[in-house]
PDB file of C-alpha atoms in Angstrom:
ATOM      1  CA  UNK A  29      16.304   5.663 -16.464  1.00  0.00           C
ATOM      2  CA  UNK A  30      15.795   2.649 -18.672  1.00  0.00           C
ATOM      3  CA  UNK A  31      12.366   1.100 -18.402  1.00  0.00           C
ATOM      4  CA  UNK A  32      12.374  -2.302 -16.699  1.00  0.00           C
ATOM      5  CA  UNK A  33      11.085  -4.938 -19.078  1.00  0.00           C
ATOM      6  CA  UNK A  34       8.635  -7.622 -18.073  1.00  0.00           C
ATOM      7  CA  UNK A  35      11.289 -10.306 -18.609  1.00  0.00           C
ATOM      8  CA  UNK A  36      13.695  -8.512 -16.301  1.00  0.00           C
ATOM      9  CA  UNK A  37      10.957  -8.206 -13.669  1.00  0.00           C
ATOM     10  CA  UNK A  38      10.453 -11.970 -13.809  1.00  0.00           C
ATOM     11  CA  UNK A  39      14.195 -12.563 -13.477  1.00  0.00           C
ATOM     12  CA  UNK A  40      14.441 -10.170 -10.541  1.00  0.00           C
ATOM     13  CA  UNK A  41      11.495 -11.823  -8.818  1.00  0.00           C
ATOM     14  CA  UNK A  42      13.024 -15.293  -9.230  1.00  0.00           C
ATOM     15  CA  UNK A  43      16.360 -14.049  -7.928  1.00  0.00           C
ATOM     16  CA  UNK A  44      14.952 -12.352  -4.844  1.00  0.00           C
ATOM     17  CA  UNK A  45      12.641 -15.271  -4.101  1.00  0.00           C
ATOM     18  CA  UNK A  46      15.441 -17.837  -4.275  1.00  0.00           C
ATOM     19  CA  UNK A  47      18.158 -15.808  -2.555  1.00  0.00           C
ATOM     20  CA  UNK A  48      18.982 -16.487   1.048  1.00  0.00           C
ATOM     21  CA  UNK A  49      18.211 -13.865   3.656  1.00  0.00           C
ATOM     22  CA  UNK A  50      21.862 -12.815   3.741  1.00  0.00           C
ATOM     23  CA  UNK A  51      21.713 -12.014  -0.006  1.00  0.00           C
ATOM     24  CA  UNK A  52      18.941  -9.463   0.489  1.00  0.00           C
ATOM     25  CA  UNK A  53      20.007  -5.915   1.418  1.00  0.00           C
ATOM     26  CA  UNK A  54      18.903  -5.227   4.967  1.00  0.00           C
ATOM     27  CA  UNK A  55      17.226  -2.026   6.073  1.00  0.00           C
ATOM     28  CA  UNK A  56      19.871  -0.447   8.286  1.00  0.00           C
ATOM     29  CA  UNK A  57      18.394   3.065   8.063  1.00  0.00           C
ATOM     30  CA  UNK A  58      15.515   2.469  10.462  1.00  0.00           C
ATOM     31  CA  UNK A  59      15.035   6.186  11.130  1.00  0.00           C
ATOM     32  CA  UNK A  60      14.452   7.092   7.472  1.00  0.00           C
ATOM     33  CA  UNK A  61      10.901   8.331   6.842  1.00  0.00           C
ATOM     34  CA  UNK A  62       9.517  10.430   3.982  1.00  0.00           C
ATOM     35  CA  UNK A  63       9.319  14.175   4.529  1.00  0.00           C
ATOM     36  CA  UNK A  64       7.748  15.163   1.209  1.00  0.00           C
ATOM     37  CA  UNK A  65       6.006  13.460  -1.706  1.00  0.00           C
ATOM     38  CA  UNK A  66       5.264  15.069  -5.070  1.00  0.00           C
ATOM     39  CA  UNK A  67       2.725  13.345  -7.328  1.00  0.00           C
ATOM     40  CA  UNK A  68       2.989  14.477 -10.945  1.00  0.00           C
ATOM     41  CA  UNK A  69       0.141  13.739 -13.338  1.00  0.00           C
ATOM     42  CA  UNK A  70      -0.953  15.300 -16.606  1.00  0.00           C
ATOM     43  CA  UNK A  71      -2.596  18.123 -14.675  1.00  0.00           C
ATOM     44  CA  UNK A  72      -1.029  20.101 -11.822  1.00  0.00           C
ATOM     45  CA  UNK A  73       1.211  18.185  -9.388  1.00  0.00           C
ATOM     46  CA  UNK A  74       0.187  17.489  -5.796  1.00  0.00           C
ATOM     47  CA  UNK A  75       2.649  17.973  -2.948  1.00  0.00           C
ATOM     48  CA  UNK A  76       2.256  16.099   0.336  1.00  0.00           C
ATOM     49  CA  UNK A  77       4.205  17.132   3.441  1.00  0.00           C
ATOM     50  CA  UNK A  78       4.557  14.564   6.231  1.00  0.00           C
ATOM     51  CA  UNK A  79       4.971  15.267   9.942  1.00  0.00           C
ATOM     52  CA  UNK A  80       6.435  12.592  12.228  1.00  0.00           C
ATOM     53  CA  UNK A  81       7.015  12.042  15.909  1.00  0.00           C
ATOM     54  CA  UNK A  82       9.975   9.706  15.672  1.00  0.00           C
ATOM     55  CA  UNK A  83       8.740   6.891  13.420  1.00  0.00           C
ATOM     56  CA  UNK A  84       5.069   7.598  14.126  1.00  0.00           C
ATOM     57  CA  UNK A  85       3.274   9.533  11.422  1.00  0.00           C
ATOM     58  CA  UNK A  86       1.340  12.486  12.841  1.00  0.00           C
ATOM     59  CA  UNK A  87      -0.168  14.003   9.705  1.00  0.00           C
ATOM     60  CA  UNK A  88       0.111  14.510   5.976  1.00  0.00           C
ATOM     61  CA  UNK A  89      -0.846  17.830   4.397  1.00  0.00           C
ATOM     62  CA  UNK A  90      -1.628  18.117   0.689  1.00  0.00           C
ATOM     63  CA  UNK A  91      -0.918  21.225  -1.357  1.00  0.00           C
ATOM     64  CA  UNK A  92      -4.658  22.026  -1.423  1.00  0.00           C
ATOM     65  CA  UNK A  93      -4.624  22.045   2.421  1.00  0.00           C
ATOM     66  CA  UNK A  94      -6.252  18.622   2.630  1.00  0.00           C
ATOM     67  CA  UNK A  95      -4.960  17.207   5.931  1.00  0.00           C
ATOM     68  CA  UNK A  96      -4.907  13.578   7.084  1.00  0.00           C
ATOM     69  CA  UNK A  97      -4.267  12.971  10.799  1.00  0.00           C
ATOM     70  CA  UNK A  98      -3.200   9.716  12.449  1.00  0.00           C
ATOM     71  CA  UNK A  99      -3.875   8.339  15.926  1.00  0.00           C
ATOM     72  CA  UNK A 100      -1.861   5.578  17.607  1.00  0.00           C
ATOM     73  CA  UNK A 101      -2.377   3.240  20.510  1.00  0.00           C
ATOM     74  CA  UNK A 102       1.083   2.033  21.373  1.00  0.00           C
ATOM     75  CA  UNK A 103       2.747   1.156  18.066  1.00  0.00           C
ATOM     76  CA  UNK A 104      -0.503   0.550  16.183  1.00  0.00           C
ATOM     77  CA  UNK A 105      -2.440   3.021  14.036  1.00  0.00           C
ATOM     78  CA  UNK A 106      -6.018   3.129  15.311  1.00  0.00           C
ATOM     79  CA  UNK A 107      -7.432   6.043  13.329  1.00  0.00           C
ATOM     80  CA  UNK A 108      -6.779   7.914  10.094  1.00  0.00           C
ATOM     81  CA  UNK A 109      -9.028  10.925   9.610  1.00  0.00           C
ATOM     82  CA  UNK A 110      -9.573  13.864   7.293  1.00  0.00           C
ATOM     83  CA  UNK A 111     -12.392  16.273   6.502  1.00  0.00           C
ATOM     84  CA  UNK A 112     -14.268  13.731   4.376  1.00  0.00           C
ATOM     85  CA  UNK A 113     -13.119  10.329   5.616  1.00  0.00           C
ATOM     86  CA  UNK A 114     -12.405   8.478   8.852  1.00  0.00           C
ATOM     87  CA  UNK A 115     -10.732   5.071   8.951  1.00  0.00           C
ATOM     88  CA  UNK A 116     -10.765   3.161  12.247  1.00  0.00           C
ATOM     89  CA  UNK A 117      -8.587   0.106  12.882  1.00  0.00           C
ATOM     90  CA  UNK A 118      -8.992  -2.601  15.544  1.00  0.00           C
ATOM     91  CA  UNK A 119      -6.479  -5.329  16.368  1.00  0.00           C
ATOM     92  CA  UNK A 120      -6.230  -8.648  18.175  1.00  0.00           C
ATOM     93  CA  UNK A 121      -2.769  -9.723  19.342  1.00  0.00           C
ATOM     94  CA  UNK A 122      -1.228  -7.071  17.103  1.00  0.00           C
ATOM     95  CA  UNK A 123      -3.062  -8.213  13.964  1.00  0.00           C
ATOM     96  CA  UNK A 124      -5.656  -6.106  12.162  1.00  0.00           C
ATOM     97  CA  UNK A 125      -9.095  -7.673  12.599  1.00  0.00           C
ATOM     98  CA  UNK A 126     -11.513  -4.851  11.717  1.00  0.00           C
ATOM     99  CA  UNK A 127     -11.233  -1.759   9.557  1.00  0.00           C
ATOM    100  CA  UNK A 128     -14.130   0.729   9.414  1.00  0.00           C
ATOM    101  CA  UNK A 129     -14.249   3.140   6.482  1.00  0.00           C
ATOM    102  CA  UNK A 130     -16.583   6.086   7.142  1.00  0.00           C
ATOM    103  CA  UNK A 131     -17.232   8.738   4.504  1.00  0.00           C
ATOM    104  CA  UNK A 132     -18.622  12.050   5.736  1.00  0.00           C
ATOM    105  CA  UNK A 133     -22.267  12.655   4.834  1.00  0.00           C
ATOM    106  CA  UNK A 134     -23.105   9.031   4.025  1.00  0.00           C
ATOM    107  CA  UNK A 135     -25.849   7.117   5.824  1.00  0.00           C
ATOM    108  CA  UNK A 136     -23.669   4.006   5.887  1.00  0.00           C
ATOM    109  CA  UNK A 137     -20.097   2.892   6.457  1.00  0.00           C
ATOM    110  CA  UNK A 138     -18.076  -0.098   5.259  1.00  0.00           C
ATOM    111  CA  UNK A 139     -16.576  -2.727   7.551  1.00  0.00           C
ATOM    112  CA  UNK A 140     -13.627  -4.921   6.575  1.00  0.00           C
ATOM    113  CA  UNK A 141     -13.383  -8.077   8.699  1.00  0.00           C
ATOM    114  CA  UNK A 142     -10.074  -9.972   8.512  1.00  0.00           C
ATOM    115  CA  UNK A 143      -9.395 -13.669   9.118  1.00  0.00           C
ATOM    116  CA  UNK A 144      -5.857 -15.048   9.316  1.00  0.00           C
ATOM    117  CA  UNK A 145      -6.000 -18.366   7.482  1.00  0.00           C
ATOM    118  CA  UNK A 146      -2.258 -18.841   8.040  1.00  0.00           C
ATOM    119  CA  UNK A 147       0.817 -16.682   8.574  1.00  0.00           C
ATOM    120  CA  UNK A 148       0.879 -15.978   4.831  1.00  0.00           C
ATOM    121  CA  UNK A 149      -2.803 -15.892   3.867  1.00  0.00           C
ATOM    122  CA  UNK A 150      -5.338 -13.305   5.038  1.00  0.00           C
ATOM    123  CA  UNK A 151      -8.944 -13.229   3.890  1.00  0.00           C
ATOM    124  CA  UNK A 152     -11.471 -10.481   4.471  1.00  0.00           C
ATOM    125  CA  UNK A 153     -15.138  -9.738   3.930  1.00  0.00           C
ATOM    126  CA  UNK A 154     -16.486  -6.253   3.228  1.00  0.00           C
ATOM    127  CA  UNK A 155     -19.891  -5.388   4.696  1.00  0.00           C
ATOM    128  CA  UNK A 156     -21.963  -2.219   4.406  1.00  0.00           C
ATOM    129  CA  UNK A 157     -23.679  -1.080   7.583  1.00  0.00           C
ATOM    130  CA  UNK A 158     -26.644   1.311   7.575  1.00  0.00           C
ATOM    131  CA  UNK A 159     -26.116   3.763  10.425  1.00  0.00           C
ATOM    132  CA  UNK A 160     -29.779   4.369  11.292  1.00  0.00           C
ATOM    133  CA  UNK A 161     -30.767   0.700  11.558  1.00  0.00           C
ATOM    134  CA  UNK A 162     -27.504  -1.149  12.105  1.00  0.00           C
ATOM    135  CA  UNK A 163     -28.413  -3.478   9.233  1.00  0.00           C
ATOM    136  CA  UNK A 164     -25.355  -5.181   7.739  1.00  0.00           C
ATOM    137  CA  UNK A 165     -25.067  -6.382   4.133  1.00  0.00           C
ATOM    138  CA  UNK A 166     -22.098  -8.218   2.634  1.00  0.00           C
ATOM    139  CA  UNK A 167     -20.954  -6.377  -0.496  1.00  0.00           C
ATOM    140  CA  UNK A 168     -17.699  -8.257  -1.158  1.00  0.00           C
ATOM    141  CA  UNK A 169     -17.413 -11.807   0.134  1.00  0.00           C
ATOM    142  CA  UNK A 170     -14.166 -13.014  -1.426  1.00  0.00           C
ATOM    143  CA  UNK A 171     -10.965 -11.082  -0.801  1.00  0.00           C
ATOM    144  CA  UNK A 172      -7.692 -12.888  -0.150  1.00  0.00           C
ATOM    145  CA  UNK A 173      -4.180 -11.544   0.382  1.00  0.00           C
ATOM    146  CA  UNK A 174      -1.161 -13.822   0.034  1.00  0.00           C
ATOM    147  CA  UNK A 175       1.969 -12.481   1.719  1.00  0.00           C
ATOM    148  CA  UNK A 176       5.656 -13.295   1.542  1.00  0.00           C
ATOM    149  CA  UNK A 177       8.565 -11.610   3.337  1.00  0.00           C
ATOM    150  CA  UNK A 178       6.418  -8.656   4.394  1.00  0.00           C
ATOM    151  CA  UNK A 179       4.962  -8.067   0.922  1.00  0.00           C
ATOM    152  CA  UNK A 180       1.523  -8.683  -0.542  1.00  0.00           C
ATOM    153  CA  UNK A 181       2.279 -10.889  -3.553  1.00  0.00           C
ATOM    154  CA  UNK A 182      -1.286 -11.772  -4.564  1.00  0.00           C
ATOM    155  CA  UNK A 183      -4.735 -10.239  -4.155  1.00  0.00           C
ATOM    156  CA  UNK A 184      -7.726 -12.376  -5.138  1.00  0.00           C
ATOM    157  CA  UNK A 185     -11.363 -11.326  -5.436  1.00  0.00           C
ATOM    158  CA  UNK A 186     -14.396 -12.899  -7.070  1.00  0.00           C
ATOM    159  CA  UNK A 187     -13.722 -10.921 -10.257  1.00  0.00           C
ATOM    160  CA  UNK A 188      -9.927 -10.718 -10.551  1.00  0.00           C
ATOM    161  CA  UNK A 189      -6.522 -11.939  -9.414  1.00  0.00           C
ATOM    162  CA  UNK A 190      -3.647  -9.474  -9.087  1.00  0.00           C
ATOM    163  CA  UNK A 191      -0.066 -10.677  -8.627  1.00  0.00           C
ATOM    164  CA  UNK A 192       2.787  -8.384  -7.596  1.00  0.00           C
ATOM    165  CA  UNK A 193       6.529  -8.601  -8.204  1.00  0.00           C
ATOM    166  CA  UNK A 194       9.002  -6.714  -6.004  1.00  0.00           C
ATOM    167  CA  UNK A 195      12.529  -5.403  -5.847  1.00  0.00           C
ATOM    168  CA  UNK A 196      14.659  -5.971  -2.736  1.00  0.00           C
ATOM    169  CA  UNK A 197      14.925  -2.290  -1.768  1.00  0.00           C
ATOM    170  CA  UNK A 198      13.071  -0.280   0.894  1.00  0.00           C
ATOM    171  CA  UNK A 199       9.570   1.018   0.235  1.00  0.00           C
ATOM    172  CA  UNK A 200       9.074   4.720   1.097  1.00  0.00           C
ATOM    173  CA  UNK A 201       6.878   3.941   4.122  1.00  0.00           C
ATOM    174  CA  UNK A 202       8.875   0.957   5.379  1.00  0.00           C
ATOM    175  CA  UNK A 203       9.955   2.626   8.618  1.00  0.00           C
ATOM    176  CA  UNK A 204       6.606   4.260   9.377  1.00  0.00           C
ATOM    177  CA  UNK A 205       5.426   2.561  12.542  1.00  0.00           C
ATOM    178  CA  UNK A 206       2.216   0.591  12.093  1.00  0.00           C
ATOM    179  CA  UNK A 207       1.923   0.907   8.312  1.00  0.00           C
ATOM    180  CA  UNK A 208       2.808  -2.748   7.799  1.00  0.00           C
ATOM    181  CA  UNK A 209      -0.196  -3.701   9.956  1.00  0.00           C
ATOM    182  CA  UNK A 210      -2.905  -1.986   7.914  1.00  0.00           C
ATOM    183  CA  UNK A 211      -3.572  -3.534   4.529  1.00  0.00           C
ATOM    184  CA  UNK A 212      -3.826  -0.678   2.081  1.00  0.00           C
ATOM    185  CA  UNK A 213      -5.877  -1.350  -1.045  1.00  0.00           C
ATOM    186  CA  UNK A 214      -2.856  -0.356  -3.135  1.00  0.00           C
ATOM    187  CA  UNK A 215       0.127  -2.239  -1.691  1.00  0.00           C
ATOM    188  CA  UNK A 216       2.464  -0.542  -4.145  1.00  0.00           C
ATOM    189  CA  UNK A 217       1.694   2.664  -2.232  1.00  0.00           C
ATOM    190  CA  UNK A 218       2.495   1.871   1.364  1.00  0.00           C
ATOM    191  CA  UNK A 219       1.881  -1.388   3.148  1.00  0.00           C
ATOM    192  CA  UNK A 220       4.579  -3.662   1.715  1.00  0.00           C
ATOM    193  CA  UNK A 221       8.217  -3.749   2.846  1.00  0.00           C
ATOM    194  CA  UNK A 222       9.699  -3.621  -0.663  1.00  0.00           C
ATOM    195  CA  UNK A 223       8.678  -1.879  -3.902  1.00  0.00           C
ATOM    196  CA  UNK A 224       6.371  -3.313  -6.560  1.00  0.00           C
ATOM    197  CA  UNK A 225       8.132  -3.504  -9.938  1.00  0.00           C
ATOM    198  CA  UNK A 226       5.161  -4.902 -11.848  1.00  0.00           C
ATOM    199  CA  UNK A 227       1.646  -6.128 -11.247  1.00  0.00           C
ATOM    200  CA  UNK A 228      -0.474  -8.393 -13.418  1.00  0.00           C
ATOM    201  CA  UNK A 229      -4.267  -8.471 -13.316  1.00  0.00           C
ATOM    202  CA  UNK A 230      -6.291 -11.405 -14.630  1.00  0.00           C
ATOM    203  CA  UNK A 231     -10.040 -10.832 -14.873  1.00  0.00           C
ATOM    204  CA  UNK A 232     -12.784 -13.429 -14.559  1.00  0.00           C
ATOM    205  CA  UNK A 233     -13.180 -13.530 -18.362  1.00  0.00           C
ATOM    206  CA  UNK A 234      -9.475 -14.568 -18.576  1.00  0.00           C
ATOM    207  CA  UNK A 235      -8.374 -11.260 -20.079  1.00  0.00           C
ATOM    208  CA  UNK A 236      -5.280  -9.808 -18.437  1.00  0.00           C
ATOM    209  CA  UNK A 237      -2.855  -6.915 -18.427  1.00  0.00           C
ATOM    210  CA  UNK A 238       0.457  -6.032 -16.798  1.00  0.00           C
ATOM    211  CA  UNK A 239       1.716  -2.635 -15.699  1.00  0.00           C
ATOM    212  CA  UNK A 240       5.231  -1.798 -14.586  1.00  0.00           C
ATOM    213  CA  UNK A 241       6.775   0.566 -12.058  1.00  0.00           C
ATOM    214  CA  UNK A 242      10.377   1.791 -12.205  1.00  0.00           C
ATOM    215  CA  UNK A 243      12.530   3.412  -9.524  1.00  0.00           C
ATOM    216  CA  UNK A 244      15.483   5.653  -8.849  1.00  0.00           C
ATOM    217  CA  UNK A 245      17.012   5.053  -5.396  1.00  0.00           C
ATOM    218  CA  UNK A 246      19.125   7.020  -2.948  1.00  0.00           C
ATOM    219  CA  UNK A 247      22.261   5.702  -1.241  1.00  0.00           C
ATOM    220  CA  UNK A 248      20.158   3.984   1.429  1.00  0.00           C
ATOM    221  CA  UNK A 249      18.014   2.050  -1.079  1.00  0.00           C
ATOM    222  CA  UNK A 250      14.896   4.183  -0.639  1.00  0.00           C
ATOM    223  CA  UNK A 251      13.179   5.364  -3.844  1.00  0.00           C
ATOM    224  CA  UNK A 252      13.451   9.036  -4.725  1.00  0.00           C
ATOM    225  CA  UNK A 253      11.508   8.781  -7.989  1.00  0.00           C
ATOM    226  CA  UNK A 254       8.836   6.279  -8.990  1.00  0.00           C
ATOM    227  CA  UNK A 255       7.380   6.039 -12.495  1.00  0.00           C
ATOM    228  CA  UNK A 256       4.033   4.264 -12.841  1.00  0.00           C
ATOM    229  CA  UNK A 257       3.416   2.918 -16.335  1.00  0.00           C
ATOM    230  CA  UNK A 258       0.134   2.268 -18.088  1.00  0.00           C
ATOM    231  CA  UNK A 259       1.110   0.196 -21.081  1.00  0.00           C
ATOM    232  CA  UNK A 260       4.180   1.835 -22.607  1.00  0.00           C
ATOM    233  CA  UNK A 261       3.488   5.315 -21.233  1.00  0.00           C
ATOM    234  CA  UNK A 262       4.141   6.849 -17.827  1.00  0.00           C
ATOM    235  CA  UNK A 263       0.789   7.469 -16.152  1.00  0.00           C
ATOM    236  CA  UNK A 264       2.230   9.471 -13.262  1.00  0.00           C
ATOM    237  CA  UNK A 265       5.387   9.972 -11.224  1.00  0.00           C
ATOM    238  CA  UNK A 266       6.014  10.107  -7.476  1.00  0.00           C
ATOM    239  CA  UNK A 267       9.052  11.867  -6.030  1.00  0.00           C
ATOM    240  CA  UNK A 268      10.116  11.467  -2.403  1.00  0.00           C
ATOM    241  CA  UNK A 269      12.510  13.321  -0.148  1.00  0.00           C
ATOM    242  CA  UNK A 270      13.508  11.978   3.277  1.00  0.00           C
TER     243      UNK A 270
END
């Protein structure tokens, strides 16, 4: 598949941003969820098998028997746990307000506290809490997501600004219930509705770089192969079956 150029990504972004809602392909395959993911890097590939109950994800099992289990309350994911990590999610009126990230064996855990500045802007503060004393220290004060049409289009911190450009197709996890409510640190992985075609990072010293992502889609506009580029080379590839 021909590599998408940066200029084409800009053109695609302008087109999808300016098109009316009727011009954008709608997701009519609401039952489509990923069954298997294969991540190919320079070393041995990793296979992930997903188990679902309808559109609710139950678990994902990696080829090294690393298992991640999910817990729901209604349609919202409240816990994501494995042998070395537990994520807990709390909501107010269906919006994520607190995310606790607990690593096994650590004497602390991290708390992400979200504030909804508007429908399209979400800020959050990351604090580190010492388990024995309950002492809380802010470790990341400035974090801002800007959203549009179900996608994270900008992520700002005190040290960098990352902007994302998207296609108008379905992301692999689009139909997974509750995934659009939890802000993953890598939106090109799961939390956005569409697929990131490129992302540009500008650092506080004004240096910047852009990486691209290309896709092969099935007949229902879900990606079956994703190539992640670092510069001109493919860093790794994801393959999905549904």
